[in-house]
Short mmCIF file of C-alpha atoms in Angstrom, two decimals:
data_model
loop_
_atom_site.label_atom_id
_atom_site.label_comp_id
_atom_site.label_asym_id
_atom_site.label_seq_id
_atom_site.Cartn_x
_atom_site.Cartn_y
_atom_site.Cartn_z
CA MET A 1 -36.68 -42.29 168.14
CA ALA A 2 -33.96 -44.66 166.99
CA ASP A 3 -30.45 -43.23 166.95
CA GLY A 4 -29.33 -41.92 163.57
CA LEU A 5 -32.72 -41.87 161.85
CA PRO A 6 -34.02 -38.57 160.50
CA SER A 7 -36.85 -37.07 162.54
CA ALA A 8 -39.02 -37.27 159.41
CA LEU A 9 -39.44 -40.99 160.10
CA GLY A 10 -40.99 -40.38 163.51
CA ASP A 11 -41.13 -43.03 166.20
CA ILE A 12 -41.62 -46.47 164.69
CA GLY A 13 -42.56 -47.99 168.03
CA SER A 14 -45.41 -50.40 168.74
CA GLU A 15 -47.88 -47.51 169.07
CA SER A 16 -47.35 -46.32 165.48
CA ILE A 17 -47.52 -49.88 164.16
CA ALA A 18 -50.78 -50.48 166.08
CA ASP A 19 -52.16 -47.19 164.69
CA ALA A 20 -51.60 -48.54 161.18
CA GLY A 21 -53.81 -51.56 161.88
CA ILE A 22 -51.01 -53.96 162.81
CA SER A 23 -51.54 -55.39 166.28
CA THR A 24 -49.05 -57.29 168.41
CA ALA A 25 -51.28 -60.35 167.85
CA ASP A 26 -50.83 -59.91 164.07
CA ILE A 27 -47.07 -59.88 164.56
CA ALA A 28 -47.10 -62.89 166.92
CA ASN A 29 -49.28 -64.90 164.51
CA SER A 30 -47.47 -63.84 161.31
CA GLN A 31 -50.64 -62.20 159.96
CA ILE A 32 -49.15 -59.02 158.52
CA THR A 33 -50.52 -58.54 155.01
CA ASN A 34 -49.36 -56.33 152.16
CA ALA A 35 -52.41 -54.11 152.71
CA LYS A 36 -51.46 -53.62 156.35
CA LEU A 37 -47.88 -52.80 155.43
CA ALA A 38 -48.99 -50.37 152.74
CA ALA A 39 -51.07 -48.50 155.33
CA ASN A 40 -48.12 -48.28 157.72
CA ALA A 41 -46.71 -44.76 158.01
CA ALA A 42 -43.18 -46.17 157.71
CA SER A 43 -43.62 -47.92 154.36
CA GLY A 44 -43.03 -47.26 150.69
CA THR A 45 -43.27 -43.79 149.25
CA LYS A 46 -44.47 -42.35 152.53
CA VAL A 47 -40.89 -42.73 153.78
CA SER A 48 -38.94 -42.39 150.54
CA ALA A 49 -40.67 -39.12 149.70
CA GLU A 50 -38.88 -37.59 152.70
CA PHE A 51 -35.43 -38.21 151.24
CA GLY A 52 -33.65 -36.34 148.48
CA THR A 53 -31.89 -37.73 145.43
CA ILE A 54 -29.09 -40.16 146.26
CA ALA A 55 -25.59 -39.57 144.94
CA ALA A 56 -22.47 -41.69 145.38
CA GLY A 57 -19.10 -42.47 143.90
CA SER A 58 -16.00 -40.47 143.23
CA PRO A 59 -16.58 -38.16 141.46
CA THR A 60 -20.17 -37.94 142.70
CA ALA A 61 -22.82 -38.88 140.17
CA TYR A 62 -26.58 -39.34 140.48
CA GLY A 63 -28.81 -42.31 139.72
CA GLN A 64 -27.70 -45.39 141.65
CA SER A 65 -27.21 -48.90 140.30
CA VAL A 66 -26.44 -52.25 141.90
CA GLN A 67 -24.52 -55.17 140.42
CA ALA A 68 -23.75 -58.44 142.17
CA GLY A 69 -22.17 -61.78 141.39
CA THR A 70 -19.75 -64.47 142.45
CA GLY A 71 -16.05 -64.91 141.87
CA THR A 72 -13.24 -67.41 142.34
CA LEU A 73 -9.65 -66.61 143.22
CA GLY A 74 -7.12 -67.59 140.57
CA ALA A 75 -3.76 -69.36 140.91
CA GLY A 76 -2.16 -66.30 142.53
CA SER A 77 -4.91 -66.15 145.20
CA ASP A 78 -6.32 -63.05 143.56
CA VAL A 79 -8.72 -61.95 140.83
CA TRP A 80 -9.97 -58.82 139.08
CA VAL A 81 -13.77 -58.74 139.17
CA THR A 82 -15.12 -56.99 136.07
CA PHE A 83 -18.59 -55.44 136.16
CA GLY A 84 -21.02 -56.42 133.40
CA THR A 85 -21.53 -52.70 132.69
CA ALA A 86 -19.19 -50.01 133.97
CA PHE A 87 -20.50 -47.55 136.56
CA ALA A 88 -20.35 -43.81 135.90
CA ALA A 89 -17.85 -43.48 138.78
CA SER A 90 -16.10 -45.79 141.26
CA PRO A 91 -18.77 -47.71 143.22
CA THR A 92 -18.68 -49.16 146.71
CA ALA A 93 -17.84 -52.87 146.48
CA VAL A 94 -18.07 -55.55 149.17
CA VAL A 95 -17.04 -59.22 149.12
CA ALA A 96 -18.44 -61.93 151.39
CA THR A 97 -18.05 -65.64 152.03
CA PRO A 98 -20.16 -68.12 154.01
CA LEU A 99 -19.32 -67.93 157.72
CA GLU A 100 -18.36 -71.61 157.86
CA SER A 101 -15.71 -71.21 155.14
CA LEU A 102 -13.30 -69.18 157.32
CA GLN A 103 -11.86 -67.57 154.20
CA SER A 104 -10.02 -64.29 154.49
CA LEU A 105 -10.70 -62.03 151.50
CA PHE A 106 -10.22 -58.32 151.01
CA VAL A 107 -10.62 -55.67 148.35
CA GLU A 108 -7.24 -54.01 147.70
CA THR A 109 -7.18 -50.35 148.76
CA GLY A 110 -7.50 -48.10 145.72
CA SER A 111 -8.39 -50.94 143.35
CA ILE A 112 -12.07 -50.12 142.92
CA ASN A 113 -12.75 -48.28 139.69
CA ALA A 114 -15.78 -47.77 137.44
CA GLY A 115 -15.23 -51.04 135.56
CA SER A 116 -13.69 -53.49 138.04
CA PHE A 117 -12.10 -54.15 141.43
CA TYR A 118 -9.31 -56.38 142.77
CA VAL A 119 -9.78 -59.12 145.40
CA GLN A 120 -7.03 -60.98 147.29
CA GLY A 121 -7.35 -64.04 149.51
CA GLU A 122 -5.34 -66.78 151.19
CA THR A 123 -5.52 -69.64 148.68
CA ALA A 124 -6.49 -70.20 145.06
CA SER A 125 -9.95 -71.47 144.11
CA GLU A 126 -11.71 -69.77 147.03
CA THR A 127 -15.17 -68.63 145.98
CA PHE A 128 -16.97 -65.51 147.15
CA SER A 129 -19.97 -63.31 146.51
CA TRP A 130 -19.74 -59.61 145.74
CA ILE A 131 -22.03 -56.61 145.46
CA ALA A 132 -21.26 -53.15 144.11
CA VAL A 133 -23.44 -50.05 144.49
CA GLY A 134 -22.59 -46.92 142.58
CA SER A 135 -23.55 -44.09 140.34
CA GLY A 136 -24.93 -44.30 136.85
CA ARG A 137 -28.07 -46.05 135.72
CA LEU A 138 -27.33 -49.28 133.89
#
């Protein structure tokens, strides 16, 4: 059993994969088909049916949504990122840059709200990607 996974998932070792019709030869030869994955005990609704409804945000709300995009820092080395549609509550937001860019960006503590969040960096015109996951169906 992998650390941190609910016991409902069971052991997803090579034995359980082989039991689902996926052999080590299939894996080595990249011959895993959608039909084989669908029969796997650790796929699709067979796993998701074990979990309850997901809630997130502050205050907590149900029905999760994801929004993502790109941004560019303005002249003050900062920018407010505005979501296309506001979440029902403050989402979780993450910013990222390509590893080779060596940019240092961060989301200001307390700046994430249902409609936007604030990003600061080192220099103007730095570009970044962002993703936000939160409550409220869009």
